[in-house]
Coordinates of C-alpha atoms in Angstrom, one line a residue:
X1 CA 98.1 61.3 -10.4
X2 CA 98.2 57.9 -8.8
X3 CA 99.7 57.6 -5.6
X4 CA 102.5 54.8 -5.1
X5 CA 102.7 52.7 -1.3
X6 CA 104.0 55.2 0.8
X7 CA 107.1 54.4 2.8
X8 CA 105.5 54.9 6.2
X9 CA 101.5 54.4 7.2
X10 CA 99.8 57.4 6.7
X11 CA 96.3 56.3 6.3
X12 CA 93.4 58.2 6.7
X13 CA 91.6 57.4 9.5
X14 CA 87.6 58.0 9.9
X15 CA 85.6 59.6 13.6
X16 CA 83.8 56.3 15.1
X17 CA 80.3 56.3 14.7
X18 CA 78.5 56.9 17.9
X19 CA 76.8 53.1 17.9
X20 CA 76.1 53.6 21.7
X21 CA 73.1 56.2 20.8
X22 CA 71.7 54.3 18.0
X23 CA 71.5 51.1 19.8
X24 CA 70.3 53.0 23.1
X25 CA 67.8 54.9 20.8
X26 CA 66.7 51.5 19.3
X27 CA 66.7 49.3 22.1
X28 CA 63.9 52.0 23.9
X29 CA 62.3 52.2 20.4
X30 CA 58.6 52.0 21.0
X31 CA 59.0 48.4 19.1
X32 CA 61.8 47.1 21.4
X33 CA 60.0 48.3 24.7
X34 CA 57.8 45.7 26.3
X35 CA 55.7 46.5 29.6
X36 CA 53.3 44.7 31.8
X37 CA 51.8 47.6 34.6
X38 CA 51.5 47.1 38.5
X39 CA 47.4 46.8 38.1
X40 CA 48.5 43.8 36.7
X41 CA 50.2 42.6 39.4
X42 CA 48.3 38.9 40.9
X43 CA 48.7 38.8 44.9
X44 CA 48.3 35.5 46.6
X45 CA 48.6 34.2 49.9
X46 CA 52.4 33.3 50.6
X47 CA 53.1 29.3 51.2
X48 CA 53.2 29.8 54.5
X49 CA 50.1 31.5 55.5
X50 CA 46.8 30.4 56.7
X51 CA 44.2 28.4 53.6
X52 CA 40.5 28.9 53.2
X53 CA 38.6 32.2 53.9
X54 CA 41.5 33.3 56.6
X55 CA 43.9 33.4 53.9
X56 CA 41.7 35.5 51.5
X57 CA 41.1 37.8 54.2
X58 CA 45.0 38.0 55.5
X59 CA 46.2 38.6 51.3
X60 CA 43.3 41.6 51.6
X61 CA 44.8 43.4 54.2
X62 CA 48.4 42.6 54.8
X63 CA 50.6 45.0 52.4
X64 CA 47.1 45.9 50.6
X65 CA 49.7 48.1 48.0
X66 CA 51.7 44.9 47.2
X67 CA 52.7 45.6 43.2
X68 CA 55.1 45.0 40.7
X69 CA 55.6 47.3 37.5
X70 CA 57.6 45.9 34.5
X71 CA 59.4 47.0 31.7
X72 CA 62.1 45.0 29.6
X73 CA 63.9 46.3 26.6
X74 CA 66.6 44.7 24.7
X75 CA 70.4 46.2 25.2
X76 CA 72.2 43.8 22.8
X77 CA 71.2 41.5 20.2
X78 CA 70.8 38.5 23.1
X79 CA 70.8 41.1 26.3
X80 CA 67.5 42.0 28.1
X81 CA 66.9 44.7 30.9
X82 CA 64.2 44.6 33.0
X83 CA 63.2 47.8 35.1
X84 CA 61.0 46.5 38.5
X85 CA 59.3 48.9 40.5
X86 CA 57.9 47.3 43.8
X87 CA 55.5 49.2 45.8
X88 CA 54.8 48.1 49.4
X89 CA 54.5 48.8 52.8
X90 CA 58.4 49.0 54.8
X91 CA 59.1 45.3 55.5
X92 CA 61.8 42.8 54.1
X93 CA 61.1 41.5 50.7
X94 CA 62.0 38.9 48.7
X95 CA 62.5 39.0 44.9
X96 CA 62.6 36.6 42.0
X97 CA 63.4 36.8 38.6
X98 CA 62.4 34.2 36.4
X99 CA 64.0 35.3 32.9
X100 CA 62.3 32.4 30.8
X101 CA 65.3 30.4 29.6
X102 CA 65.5 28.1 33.1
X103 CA 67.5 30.9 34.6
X104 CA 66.6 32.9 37.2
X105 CA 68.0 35.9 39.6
X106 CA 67.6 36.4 43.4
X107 CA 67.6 39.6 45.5
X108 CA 66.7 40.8 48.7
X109 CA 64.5 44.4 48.8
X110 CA 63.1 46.8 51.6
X111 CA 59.6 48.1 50.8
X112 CA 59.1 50.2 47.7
X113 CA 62.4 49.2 45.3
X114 CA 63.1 50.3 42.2
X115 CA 66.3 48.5 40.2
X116 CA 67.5 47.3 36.7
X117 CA 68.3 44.1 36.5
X118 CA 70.7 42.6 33.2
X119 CA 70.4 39.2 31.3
X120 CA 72.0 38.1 28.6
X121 CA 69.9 34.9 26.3
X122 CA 71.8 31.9 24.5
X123 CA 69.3 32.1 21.7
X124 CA 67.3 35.3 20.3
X125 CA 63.2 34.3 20.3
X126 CA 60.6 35.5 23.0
X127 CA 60.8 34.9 26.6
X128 CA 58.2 35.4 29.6
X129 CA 60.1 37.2 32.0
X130 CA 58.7 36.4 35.3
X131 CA 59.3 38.5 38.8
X132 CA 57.8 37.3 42.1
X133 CA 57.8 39.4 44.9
X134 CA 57.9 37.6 48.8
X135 CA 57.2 39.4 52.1
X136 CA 57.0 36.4 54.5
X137 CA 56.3 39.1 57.3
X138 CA 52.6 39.6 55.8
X139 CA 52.1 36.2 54.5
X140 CA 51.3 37.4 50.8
X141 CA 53.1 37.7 47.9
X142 CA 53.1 39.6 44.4
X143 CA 53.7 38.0 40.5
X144 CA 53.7 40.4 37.5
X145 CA 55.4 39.0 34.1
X146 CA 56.2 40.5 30.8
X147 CA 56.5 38.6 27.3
X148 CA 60.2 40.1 26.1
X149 CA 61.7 39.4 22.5
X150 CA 65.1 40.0 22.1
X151 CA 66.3 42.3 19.6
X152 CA 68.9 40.3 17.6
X153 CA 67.5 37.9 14.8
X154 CA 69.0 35.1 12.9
X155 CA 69.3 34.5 9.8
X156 CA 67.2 31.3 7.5
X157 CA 68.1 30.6 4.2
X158 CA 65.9 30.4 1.6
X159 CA 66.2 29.0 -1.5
X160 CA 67.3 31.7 -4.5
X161 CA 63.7 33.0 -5.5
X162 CA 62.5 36.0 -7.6
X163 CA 60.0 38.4 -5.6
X164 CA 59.7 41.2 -8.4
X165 CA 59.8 41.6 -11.8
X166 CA 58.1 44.6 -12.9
X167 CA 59.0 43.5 -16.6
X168 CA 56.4 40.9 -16.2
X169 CA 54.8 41.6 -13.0
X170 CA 56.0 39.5 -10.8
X171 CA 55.1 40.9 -7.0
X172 CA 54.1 44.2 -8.6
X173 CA 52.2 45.3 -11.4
X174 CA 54.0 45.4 -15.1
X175 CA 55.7 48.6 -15.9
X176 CA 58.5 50.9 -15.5
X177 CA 58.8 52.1 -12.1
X178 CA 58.9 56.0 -13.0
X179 CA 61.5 58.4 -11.8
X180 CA 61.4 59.4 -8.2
X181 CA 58.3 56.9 -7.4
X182 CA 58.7 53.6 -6.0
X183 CA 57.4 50.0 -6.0
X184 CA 56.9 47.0 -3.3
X185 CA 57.8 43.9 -2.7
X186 CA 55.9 41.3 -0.5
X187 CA 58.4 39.9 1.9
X188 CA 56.7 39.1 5.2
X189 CA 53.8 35.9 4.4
X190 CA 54.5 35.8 1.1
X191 CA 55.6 31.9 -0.2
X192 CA 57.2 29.9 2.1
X193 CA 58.3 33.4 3.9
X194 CA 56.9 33.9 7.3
X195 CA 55.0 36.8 8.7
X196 CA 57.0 38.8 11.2
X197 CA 60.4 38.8 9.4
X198 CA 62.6 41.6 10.8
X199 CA 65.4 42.0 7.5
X200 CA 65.3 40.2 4.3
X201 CA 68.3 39.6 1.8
X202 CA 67.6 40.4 -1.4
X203 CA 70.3 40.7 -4.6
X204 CA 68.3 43.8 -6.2
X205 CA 69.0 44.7 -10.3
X206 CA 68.2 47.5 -11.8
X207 CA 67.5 47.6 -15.7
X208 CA 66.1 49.0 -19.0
X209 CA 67.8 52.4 -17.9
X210 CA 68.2 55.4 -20.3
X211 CA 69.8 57.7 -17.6
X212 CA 71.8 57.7 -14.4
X213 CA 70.5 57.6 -10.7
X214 CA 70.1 55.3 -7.8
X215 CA 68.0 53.3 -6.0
X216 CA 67.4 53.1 -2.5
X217 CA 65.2 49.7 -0.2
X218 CA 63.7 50.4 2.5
X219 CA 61.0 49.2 5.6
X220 CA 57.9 50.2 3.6
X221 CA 56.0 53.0 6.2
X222 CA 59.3 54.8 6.7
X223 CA 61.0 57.5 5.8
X224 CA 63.2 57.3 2.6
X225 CA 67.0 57.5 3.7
X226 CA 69.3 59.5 1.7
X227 CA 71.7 56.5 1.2
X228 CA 71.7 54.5 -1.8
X229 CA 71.9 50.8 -2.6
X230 CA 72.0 50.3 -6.3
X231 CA 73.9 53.0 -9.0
X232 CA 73.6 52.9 -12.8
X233 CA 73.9 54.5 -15.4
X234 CA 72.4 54.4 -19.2
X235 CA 71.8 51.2 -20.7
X236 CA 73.2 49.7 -17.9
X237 CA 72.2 46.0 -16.0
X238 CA 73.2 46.6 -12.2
X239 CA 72.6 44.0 -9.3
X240 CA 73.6 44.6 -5.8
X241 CA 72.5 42.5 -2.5
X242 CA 70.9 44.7 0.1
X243 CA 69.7 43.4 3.5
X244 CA 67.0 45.8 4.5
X245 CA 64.6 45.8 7.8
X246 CA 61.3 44.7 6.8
X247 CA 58.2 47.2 7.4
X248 CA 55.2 46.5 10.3
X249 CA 52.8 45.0 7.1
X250 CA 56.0 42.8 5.4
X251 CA 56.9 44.8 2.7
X252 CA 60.1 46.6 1.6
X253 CA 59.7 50.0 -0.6
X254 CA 62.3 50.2 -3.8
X255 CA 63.1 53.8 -4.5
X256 CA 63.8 55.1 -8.4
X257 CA 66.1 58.4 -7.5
X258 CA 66.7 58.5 -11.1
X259 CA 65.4 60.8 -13.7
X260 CA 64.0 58.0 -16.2
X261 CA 61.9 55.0 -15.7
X262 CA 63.8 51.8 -14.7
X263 CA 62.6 47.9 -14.7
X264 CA 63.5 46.4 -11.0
X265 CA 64.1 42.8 -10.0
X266 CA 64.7 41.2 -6.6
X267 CA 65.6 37.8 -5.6
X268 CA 65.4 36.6 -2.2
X269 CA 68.0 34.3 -0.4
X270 CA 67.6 34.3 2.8
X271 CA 65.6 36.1 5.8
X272 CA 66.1 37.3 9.7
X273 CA 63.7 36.8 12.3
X274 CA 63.4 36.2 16.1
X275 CA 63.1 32.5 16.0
X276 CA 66.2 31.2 16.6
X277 CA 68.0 29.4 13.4
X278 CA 71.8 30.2 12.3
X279 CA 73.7 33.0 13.9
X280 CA 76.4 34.9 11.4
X281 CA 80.0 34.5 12.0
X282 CA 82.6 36.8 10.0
X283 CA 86.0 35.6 8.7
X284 CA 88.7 37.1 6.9
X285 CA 88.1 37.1 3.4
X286 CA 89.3 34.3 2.0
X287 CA 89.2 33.1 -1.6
X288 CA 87.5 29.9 -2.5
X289 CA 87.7 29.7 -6.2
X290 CA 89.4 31.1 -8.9
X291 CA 89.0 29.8 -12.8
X292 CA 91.8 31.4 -14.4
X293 CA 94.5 29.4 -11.7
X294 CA 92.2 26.2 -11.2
X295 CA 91.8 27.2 -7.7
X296 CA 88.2 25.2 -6.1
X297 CA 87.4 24.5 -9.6
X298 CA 88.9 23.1 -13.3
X299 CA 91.1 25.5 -14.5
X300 CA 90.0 27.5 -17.6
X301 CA 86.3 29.5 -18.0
X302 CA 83.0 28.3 -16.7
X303 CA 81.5 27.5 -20.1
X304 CA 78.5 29.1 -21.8
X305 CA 75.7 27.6 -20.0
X306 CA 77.5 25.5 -17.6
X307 CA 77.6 25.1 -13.9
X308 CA 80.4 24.1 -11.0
X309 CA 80.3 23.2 -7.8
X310 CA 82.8 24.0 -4.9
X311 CA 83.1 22.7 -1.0
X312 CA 82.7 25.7 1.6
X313 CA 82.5 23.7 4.6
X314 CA 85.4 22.3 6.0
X315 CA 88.4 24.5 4.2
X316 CA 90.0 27.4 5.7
X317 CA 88.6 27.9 8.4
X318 CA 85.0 27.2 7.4
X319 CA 83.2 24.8 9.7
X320 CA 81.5 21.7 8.8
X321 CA 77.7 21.8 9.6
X322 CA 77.2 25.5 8.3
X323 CA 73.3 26.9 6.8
X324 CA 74.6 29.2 4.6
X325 CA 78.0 31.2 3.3
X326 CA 78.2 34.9 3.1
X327 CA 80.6 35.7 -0.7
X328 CA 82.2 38.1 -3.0
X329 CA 81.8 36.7 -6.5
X330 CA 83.3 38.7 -9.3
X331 CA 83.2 38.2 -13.0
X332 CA 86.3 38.7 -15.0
X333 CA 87.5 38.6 -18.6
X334 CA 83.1 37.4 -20.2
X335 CA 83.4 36.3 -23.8
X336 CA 79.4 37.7 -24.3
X337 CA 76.6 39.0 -22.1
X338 CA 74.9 37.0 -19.6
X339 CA 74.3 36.6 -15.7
X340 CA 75.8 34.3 -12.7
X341 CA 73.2 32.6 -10.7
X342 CA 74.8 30.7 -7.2
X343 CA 72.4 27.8 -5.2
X344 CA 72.7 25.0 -3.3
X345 CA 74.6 22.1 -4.9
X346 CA 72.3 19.3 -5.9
X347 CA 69.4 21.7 -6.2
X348 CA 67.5 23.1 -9.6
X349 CA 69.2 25.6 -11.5
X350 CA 67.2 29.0 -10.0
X351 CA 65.6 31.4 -12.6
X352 CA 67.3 34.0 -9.8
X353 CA 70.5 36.1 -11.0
X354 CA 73.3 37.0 -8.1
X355 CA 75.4 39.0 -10.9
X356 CA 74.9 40.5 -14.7
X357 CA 77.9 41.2 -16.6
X358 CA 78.3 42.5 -20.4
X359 CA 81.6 41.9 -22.6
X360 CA 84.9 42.1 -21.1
X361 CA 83.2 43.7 -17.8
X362 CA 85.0 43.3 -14.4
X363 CA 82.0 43.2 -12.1
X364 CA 81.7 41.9 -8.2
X365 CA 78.7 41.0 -6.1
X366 CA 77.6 40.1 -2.7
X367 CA 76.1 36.9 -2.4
X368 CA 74.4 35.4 0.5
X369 CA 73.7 31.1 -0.3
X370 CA 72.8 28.2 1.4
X371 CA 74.4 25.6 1.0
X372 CA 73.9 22.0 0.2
X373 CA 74.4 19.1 3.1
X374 CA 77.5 18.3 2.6
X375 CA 78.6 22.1 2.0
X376 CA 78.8 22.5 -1.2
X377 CA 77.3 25.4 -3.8
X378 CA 77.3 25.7 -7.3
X379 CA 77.6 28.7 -9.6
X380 CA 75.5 28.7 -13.5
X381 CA 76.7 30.7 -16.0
X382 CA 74.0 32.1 -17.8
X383 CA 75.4 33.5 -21.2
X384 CA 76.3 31.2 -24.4
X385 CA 80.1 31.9 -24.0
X386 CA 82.5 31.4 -21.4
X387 CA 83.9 33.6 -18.3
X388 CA 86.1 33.5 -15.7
X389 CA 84.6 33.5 -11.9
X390 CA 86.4 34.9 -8.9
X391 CA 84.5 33.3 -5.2
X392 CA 85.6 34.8 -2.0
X393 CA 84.3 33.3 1.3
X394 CA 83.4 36.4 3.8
X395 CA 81.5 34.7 6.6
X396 CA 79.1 31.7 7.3
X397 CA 75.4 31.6 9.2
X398 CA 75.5 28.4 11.6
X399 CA 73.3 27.1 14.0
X400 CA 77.1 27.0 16.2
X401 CA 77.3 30.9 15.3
X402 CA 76.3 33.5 17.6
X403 CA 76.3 36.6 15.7
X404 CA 72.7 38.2 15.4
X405 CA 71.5 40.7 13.2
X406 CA 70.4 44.2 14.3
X407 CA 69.4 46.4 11.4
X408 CA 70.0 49.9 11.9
X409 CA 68.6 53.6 10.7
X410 CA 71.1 53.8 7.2
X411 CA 73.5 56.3 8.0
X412 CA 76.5 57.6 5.5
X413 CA 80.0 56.6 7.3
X414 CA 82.7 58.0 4.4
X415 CA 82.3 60.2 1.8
X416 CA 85.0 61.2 0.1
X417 CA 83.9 64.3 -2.1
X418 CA 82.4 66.0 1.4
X419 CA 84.1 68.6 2.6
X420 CA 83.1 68.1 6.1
X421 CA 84.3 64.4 6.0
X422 CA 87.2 63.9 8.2
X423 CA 88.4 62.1 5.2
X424 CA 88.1 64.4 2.3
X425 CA 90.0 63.6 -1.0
X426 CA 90.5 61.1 -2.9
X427 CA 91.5 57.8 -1.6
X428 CA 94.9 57.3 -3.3
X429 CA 96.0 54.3 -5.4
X430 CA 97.8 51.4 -3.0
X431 CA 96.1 52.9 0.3
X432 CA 93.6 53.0 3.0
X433 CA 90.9 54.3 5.1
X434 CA 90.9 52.9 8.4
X435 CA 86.8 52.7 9.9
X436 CA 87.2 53.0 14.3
X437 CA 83.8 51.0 14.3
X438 CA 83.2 49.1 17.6
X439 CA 87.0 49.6 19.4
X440 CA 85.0 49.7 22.6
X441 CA 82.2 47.2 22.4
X442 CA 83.9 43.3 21.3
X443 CA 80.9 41.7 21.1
X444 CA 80.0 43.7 17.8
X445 CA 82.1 41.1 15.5
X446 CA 80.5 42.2 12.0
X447 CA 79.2 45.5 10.2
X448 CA 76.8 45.5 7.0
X449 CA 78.3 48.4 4.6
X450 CA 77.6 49.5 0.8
X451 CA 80.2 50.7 -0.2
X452 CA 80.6 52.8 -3.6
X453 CA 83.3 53.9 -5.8
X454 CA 82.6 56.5 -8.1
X455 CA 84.9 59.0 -10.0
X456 CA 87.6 56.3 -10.3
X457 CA 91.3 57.7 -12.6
X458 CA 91.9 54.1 -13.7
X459 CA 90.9 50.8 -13.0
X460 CA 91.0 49.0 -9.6
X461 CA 89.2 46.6 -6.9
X462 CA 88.4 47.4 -3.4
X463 CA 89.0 44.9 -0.5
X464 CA 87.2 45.6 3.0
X465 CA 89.5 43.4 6.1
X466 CA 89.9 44.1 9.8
X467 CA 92.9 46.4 10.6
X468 CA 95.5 44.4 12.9
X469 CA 96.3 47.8 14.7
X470 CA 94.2 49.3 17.4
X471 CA 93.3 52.7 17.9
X472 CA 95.8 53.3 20.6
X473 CA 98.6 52.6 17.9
X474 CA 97.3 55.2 15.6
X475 CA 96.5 58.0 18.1
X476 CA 100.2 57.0 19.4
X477 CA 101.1 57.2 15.4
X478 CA 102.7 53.7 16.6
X479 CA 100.7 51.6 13.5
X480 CA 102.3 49.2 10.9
X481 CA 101.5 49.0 7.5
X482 CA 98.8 46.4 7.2
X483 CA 99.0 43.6 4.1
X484 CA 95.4 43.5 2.5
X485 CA 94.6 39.7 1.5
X486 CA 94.2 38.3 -1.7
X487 CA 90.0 39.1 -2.1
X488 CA 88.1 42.0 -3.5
X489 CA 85.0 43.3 -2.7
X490 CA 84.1 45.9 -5.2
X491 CA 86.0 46.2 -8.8
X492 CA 85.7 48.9 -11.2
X493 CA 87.1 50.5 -14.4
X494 CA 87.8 54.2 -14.9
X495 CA 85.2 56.4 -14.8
X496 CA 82.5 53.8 -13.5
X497 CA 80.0 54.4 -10.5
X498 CA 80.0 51.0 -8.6
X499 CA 78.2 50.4 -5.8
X500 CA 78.8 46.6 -3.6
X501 CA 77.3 45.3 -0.2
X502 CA 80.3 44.3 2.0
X503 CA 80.2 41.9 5.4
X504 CA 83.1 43.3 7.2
X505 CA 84.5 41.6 9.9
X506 CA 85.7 44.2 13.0
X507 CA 88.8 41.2 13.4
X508 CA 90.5 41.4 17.2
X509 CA 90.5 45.4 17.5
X510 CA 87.1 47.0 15.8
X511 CA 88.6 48.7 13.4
X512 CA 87.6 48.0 9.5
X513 CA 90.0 49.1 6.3
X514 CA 88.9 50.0 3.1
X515 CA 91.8 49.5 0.4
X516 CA 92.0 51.0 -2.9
X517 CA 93.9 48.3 -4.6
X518 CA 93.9 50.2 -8.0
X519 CA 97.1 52.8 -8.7
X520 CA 94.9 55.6 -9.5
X521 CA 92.9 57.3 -7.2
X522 CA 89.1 57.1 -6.3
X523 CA 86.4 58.7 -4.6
X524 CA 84.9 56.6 -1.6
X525 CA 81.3 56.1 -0.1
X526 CA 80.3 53.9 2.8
X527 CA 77.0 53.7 4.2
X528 CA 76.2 51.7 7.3
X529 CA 72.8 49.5 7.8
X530 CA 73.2 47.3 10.4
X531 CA 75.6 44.9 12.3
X532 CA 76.0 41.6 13.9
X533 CA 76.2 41.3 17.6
X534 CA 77.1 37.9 19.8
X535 CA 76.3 38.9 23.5

């Protein structure tokens, strides 16, 4: 039975993820380690000591154990430690750190040392951290130095392109990936793509299906995950943007977890990778455009074949000067078949889709776009007959913007049928899960979810916004009643599986909440793949 507002909050609330771990476990990843060993340390006569052969021979026996061990790994998106272990004889010691930016730290040391020293970069990229070790006492000084990349990455947009299309064989040979195999898709070095790319966005579809299943992307060389990113069912057309870490060799794997063959497509728009470009910066869903009130747009359906365009920069908070705009673009009330593609205003019509719809269908996607200089994108409507188009801003990538991107192993946050879940049951009509996601670390300002609704009583929409409570008011059981905004992330109808990327903002107090803004009841499934991090 669907579940009215209840008079006072009694929202579910789920246990916080323990983040710490996964970045700890991440940051000391073999990949994220960087090391430069004392036999590599270079000794030299100090300034001050004698020149010529006197010199050599003072370097060769003063402090003849003189050596500096390094190892850096990154602690947050922009943050570096470095570990220094000095060897040497019992005598005062100078030490420099030169941390590759122009910045550098000082410290005094007493013979054999051993510290950790923090820095924090403006920009992500790589850095040659530099340490030099003094002992004026001797005359001879020590200088070891380690190349450090940071672990954050920003984001590039790239122009709406199609990678794979096993229908034709584009990126992969034609044919049907089969059930439970998988396909690849060139990422890293392929077109005007770099080699190197950490995380690729890609709006994935799945069609030509006969039976129900899921698929799953993932860094090609790894272990499958057990989350999904796409779920369809018979003779159905189902896009959904992923933004998966790219493997060692540039590929990401596509997973069939269903029990029939399946066609796959993916478009790319955009890329992350350690060369500094636009940082992401979340906002409060907003919406942009709506057809059916003239809101951004004329009012009355995009016409068969026909395109819009819309400013992004400069309203509601969105800056001028922006790369790119992170959106929730839904499809209402479609006269006929056909797809949505979004670009760049002023640019070519892409042969890339961002959302399919059929007859009457109610259907939301993420879409991640550049956007034209003045800041400005356009949405085509691909089918012969009109539709209405729904265009919610979620975020922007900026050179201004410091949120990088660290992908993380996919881990399931919510599900509702589980009986181990914390949150067990159905997610009533009119309510909420709260998410505690990063209540303790502020500089964590966004999360990248899928989020799924399947087993829906009636139709609905979710919407994903930041939780104006903190955690203290609901262990005190001190929380209002929060108002979600006019946006949607996710719609459905009853009885559909639908599954919809979601940038959440974390807001002022960390805490994400996932409405059900139908009046019947759903089950709930939120998996967790990475997040964006501005320190």
């Amino acid at each position: 039975m669907a579940q009215a507002d209840p008079a006072k909050p009694d929202a579910r609330g789920t246990t916080a993820p323990d983040l710490e771990l996964d970045l700890a476990k991440d940051a000391k990843s073999k990949s994220n380690t960087f090391t430069s060993p004392a036999d590599r340390t270079v000794r030299k006569a100090a300034p001050s000591a004698k020149t010529g052969a006197a010199a050599a021979q003072s370097v060769a026996s003063a402090n003849p154990d003189l050596a500096i061990g390094l190892t850096a790994y990154g602690v947050t998106a922009h943050g570096a430690e470095v570990d220094t272990t000095i060897t040497s004889v019992d005598t005062p010691l100078k030490v420099t750190i030169d941390w590759g930016d122009g910045k550098s730290d000082v410290f005094d040391a007493y013979g054999s040392d051993s510290r950790t020293t923090a820095h924090t970069y403006a920009e992500v990229g790589s850095y040659t951290v530099k340490v030099t070790v003094v002992d004026d006492a001797n005359a001879v000084s020590a200088v070891n130095e380690v190349v450090f990349v940071t672990v954050g990455a920003d984001f590039t947009p790239y122009a709406p392109t199609r990678l794979l299309d096993t229908r034709n064989g584009t990126g992969a040979p034609a044919g049907m990936v089969q059930p439970y195999s998988s396909t690849r898709v060139k990422v890293g070095g392929n077109g005007g793509i770099p080699a190197g790319v950490t995380a690729v966005v890609l709006n994935i579809t799945v069609t030509n299906t006969s039976a129900e299943g899921h698929v799953t992307a993932f860094p090609e060389g790894t272990e499958r995950p057990t989350t999904s990113n796409v779920n369809y069912k018979a003779r159905q057309s189902v896009p959904n943007l992923v933004i998966v870490k790219v493997g060692k060799n540039g590929y990401v794997e596509i997973a069939n977890r269903g029990g029939a063959p399946v066609d796959l497509i993916a478009d790319v728009t955009g890329y992350f990778s350690k060369t500094a470009s636009s940082g992401y910066t979340p906002v409060t869903p907003s919406r942009f455009v709506d057809t059916r009130e003239g809101l951004g747009t004329v009012k009355g359906q995009l016409g068969g074949r026909k395109t819009f365009s819309t400013q992004i920069s400069g309203l509601r908070g969105v800056p001028q000067g922006i790369s790119a705009v992170a959106l929730n673009v839904t499809v209402t009330n479609p006269r006929e078949a056909g797809h949505l593609s979004v670009f760049p205003a002023g640019g070519a019509t892409p042969t890339a889709s961002n959302l399919n719809f059929t007859p009457g269908q109610t259907i939301a996607n993420s879409v991640i776009v550049p956007v034209s200089g003045d800041g400005r994108i356009s949405v085509f409507n691909g089918a012969w007959a009109g539709t209405d188009v729904v265009v919610d801003v979620v975020g922007y990538y900026s050179a201004d913007s410091k949120g990088a991107f660290r992908p993380l192993s996919p881990e399931r946050l919510v599900d509702t049928r589980d009986p181990q879940d914390p949150v067990y049951g159905k997610l009533w009509g009119q309510s909420y899960i709260y998410m505690p996601m990063s209540f303790d670390d502020p500089s964590i300002t966004g999360f990248v979810l899928n989020t799924t609704v399947t087993n829906p009583e009636g139709d609905g929409y979710l919407t994903v916004t930041p939780d104006p409570n903190s955690l203290d008011d609901y262990i005190n059981d001190t929380q209002s009643w929060p108002t979600p905004p006019n946006s949607s992330n996710l719609n459905w109808t009853k009885g559909a599986t639908v599954p919809n990327l979601v940038q959440a903002s974390t807001g002022d107090n960390g805490i994400i909440d996932l409405w059900n803004r139908g009046w019947d009841d759903v089950d709930l499934i939120v998996d967790l793949f990475g997040l964006y991090q501005q320190d």
